[in-house]
Structures are given as C-alpha cells and as structure tokens.
C-alpha cells in the first residue's frame, strides 16, 4: 500500500489558487466598503464635535488684543526693539493690501472609487513599495468638508466647500514600522529624510530620475525628535534624539561623521536648524523628556554648533530658568534666529552678536511651531491651542492674518503629534499637522483659490513643502509618508 500523498494536478492547483485569489479580492472589496462607511461616520462625528466646540468656545481676537497689551510690558523690560532697530533688521517692503477672503485647502481621507495606478501623470516611475491613489470625481463632489473661517476687520467670514485638488502624482512610502515623527525634504528637494518614533531614519527619493545611491536606513536607538538638512552642500543630515544625541549623517559617505551629546541637564533635542549661509546649526534642548503635554518639557538651552569643528560655539542667552524652546527658524541670510517657547513667547536673536534683540508674547499657550514668511516681513506662529498667527516684523505686535485650526490640534487624542506647520515656496499655502485623519492647508491672505486633497488613515504628525515645487510631504501615525504633487 502506498503511503505517499496523492499529487494534485497542476491545472487543478492553478484553478484552486485562482479561486483563492478571487475570494481574497472579494474580501478586500468588502473591507474597503466597510472602511469607507466607517470613514464617513468618523467625518460626521468629527463635524458634530467641532460644532459643539465652536458653540462653547468661539474663536475671537481677545488673545490677539491681550498679546498686544502684554507686549508693552515686554517693551519696559527692554526686550522690544525700537522702530529704527526693527527697520535695520527687516527693511520695509511694499505691503500687501487688505486681506481678501481666504480659503482653505483640506486634506480629505480617500473614500471609495479609488484607482490604483503604477505611474504618475508626470512620468515618474514609482517604486514597488509605493501605492498611488487618485480619486474619481471632480469639483462637483459634495463630500463634507471642514468649515474654515478667518477674521477680517473684526468680522468672521465662512468659506464655501472647496474643489478637490488636481493631483499630478502621489506616492506613499511604506518603509517605516512605527508612527512618523518627522519628515523633511533636502535643500535641493531631491532627497527625503523621514523618522519614526522607534528611532529609525530613512533617506529615500520619490523621483526615479534621482539616483538611489543616497538611500539609507539609520538606527539611532532613541526616539527621533528633530531633523534638518544642511543647506549649502545638501550632503549632511542632522538628527536630534530624545536621549540628548545629535548625529550628523553624510549621505554620500553613508556614515555618521559626528555623534554629539547635549549636556545631561538638557537631554531632549526638540529642534535643530542649520544656518542657510554659515556652517553652523542651533539646537534647542529641553531639561525634561518629551510628552503629550508641553508642560512636561522643563527648561530650555539654545546651543550654537560649528559644523567644521563639531564643537559648541556658544549658548544663546534666555535668562534664568527659561521655558523650553519648541521650534526654531532662521531668516533668509541667517542673521536672525527666531525661537518659540512653551510660555507663548517668541524670541529673536542677532546671530552675529549672539544676543536676544527682541521678544513678545504671541500666544496664551505653548507655541508648537514658528517659521519666517518668505518675504521676511512677517513670521508665523502656531499655538498648541490651535491658533495660527502671522505677525508683522515692521509693526511689532500687529497680527496680519490669523486662522483657527483648533479642530486639528487635539493633543490629548494624538499620542505622537507635536504640531507643526510648513509654508510653500511662495508663501501662499500653509500646511499644518492634524490630530485627526485629515489636515488643513490654508490660503494665506487670500492669494489663490482653495482646494482639497487626499489624506492618511491616521493622525498627520509631520509636514513639509518642497523648496521650489508645489509638492508636499505628510507623515502619519499610520507609519507612512506621502509625497503629493498638485497642479
């Protein structure tokens, strides 16, 4: 008697596998339908929650007036500059006229009717690990959108529903296995660095025309809290960690060329910024570990480092026991450094003198992100309470434009989200992170019509714009990074 197992004929085996594939396809289709239903339900609940919050705590200009009043006190403490000094650092340029009705670009989760494509309309070949989705439907789509508003001469104006963005291409990078904490375009825009909370940094490219020779995986052994590319050579990537580490990675040599440590008193490197001109960078370190609350960050230390000797040059003065610095931004020539703090203050430093030249209270809560406007006449701040303010650098304390994005700043519900924002190359669109599955892109001072785009399936924890092109990055708690080019 033969004990060998009967052999299945090849044709029968192929037929069986085909049936299995078909069954799996049906299951996937059903799951997609279920996902669409759940996403629609989630959007409905989010809209209801936002409406309830709006009724309880409507957006007003009270904090702006308070900031203006408080700035007079700061002036008495000699932190504010005179008008002549302001004009020295920020020469006057023609001002933009009265703010027009701004509109809002909203990243909306993909709901059904998706087409998976293998190449983009622009001709880029996407890698095998990338998924490209372009939604059917057009401007007439009546999907529910986020209700945005802005204050114009004390009057709150509501925007209408916005058309869907025309996507040139979109690529999803799936090289991480934990939530994304930071993602940044290189200075040329050719390479992307993305970091996840498990301490992994990936360097990659979205364009097949760009050589993959710089692609790399860097294991840092601690949560990544900050990333920045060296501006001039485009070869060095700086990485700040939660254990006080600052690594400099050479993308051509594919190795760490310097491994620095902050002092034991300030172990959390919350932000790093390279000068656009000089071979220096500044690190903002905090005395306590990063948590979901900005109150846990302790005190601040701002250190200027030399990128040739890899030595600390100086520590910028902040006074006794200063609140933690959360975000840094250089102006175009690297002469001025802006720093935002957990007490709602904005500090400005003259880098050649190494001294603070001005400062003012911008928010009642911690400031999570700060960035200079492209024309150098204003600076944007994002408070943890959800208000975005554009401040004049010619008339200190004057708010040029404001936006309430508190709906997206649910810090309690977003474990890995330290909110930030990014401006496009022209300063016309401002993209902010979100504790929800969708993130907003606001039209600054009504430069152009608003649009809406696709989104992630979890909170959007980090964003960035390409330095020259209409392409943006979104990193998410769903472990993915998306590159989206809009027409």
mmCIF file of C-alpha atoms in Angstrom, residues 105-106 108-113 134-141 143 145 161-167 450-454 486-487:
data_model
loop_
_atom_site.group_PDB
_atom_site.id
_atom_site.type_symbol
_atom_site.label_atom_id
_atom_site.label_comp_id
_atom_site.label_asym_id
_atom_site.label_seq_id
_atom_site.Cartn_x
_atom_site.Cartn_y
_atom_site.Cartn_z
ATOM 1 C CA UNK A 105 -7.377 73.517 1.366
ATOM 2 C CA UNK A 106 -8.343 70.398 3.243
ATOM 3 C CA UNK A 108 -9.592 64.585 2.968
ATOM 4 C CA UNK A 109 -9.450 60.831 3.528
ATOM 5 C CA UNK A 110 -9.927 58.741 0.372
ATOM 6 C CA UNK A 111 -13.430 57.319 0.308
ATOM 7 C CA UNK A 112 -14.188 54.705 -2.295
ATOM 8 C CA UNK A 113 -13.889 54.812 -6.102
ATOM 9 C CA UNK A 134 -6.134 59.181 -7.426
ATOM 10 C CA UNK A 135 -9.773 59.754 -6.524
ATOM 11 C CA UNK A 136 -12.510 59.752 -9.086
ATOM 12 C CA UNK A 137 -14.955 62.627 -9.023
ATOM 13 C CA UNK A 138 -14.263 66.277 -9.509
ATOM 14 C CA UNK A 139 -15.119 69.755 -8.453
ATOM 15 C CA UNK A 140 -18.769 68.909 -8.145
ATOM 16 C CA UNK A 141 -18.131 66.277 -5.448
ATOM 17 C CA UNK A 143 -18.310 65.302 0.208
ATOM 18 C CA UNK A 145 -15.549 69.491 4.060
ATOM 19 C CA UNK A 161 -16.891 73.999 0.096
ATOM 20 C CA UNK A 162 -13.736 73.716 -1.958
ATOM 21 C CA UNK A 163 -12.979 71.722 -5.111
ATOM 22 C CA UNK A 164 -10.804 68.666 -4.968
ATOM 23 C CA UNK A 165 -7.136 69.181 -5.730
ATOM 24 C CA UNK A 166 -5.883 68.129 -9.130
ATOM 25 C CA UNK A 167 -3.137 65.660 -8.280
ATOM 26 C CA UNK A 450 -8.630 76.798 -2.081
ATOM 27 C CA UNK A 451 -8.580 73.099 -2.857
ATOM 28 C CA UNK A 452 -8.798 69.788 -1.017
ATOM 29 C CA UNK A 453 -6.644 66.674 -1.328
ATOM 30 C CA UNK A 454 -6.381 63.081 -0.192
ATOM 31 C CA UNK A 486 -0.533 69.294 -7.041
ATOM 32 C CA UNK A 487 -1.214 71.028 -10.330
#
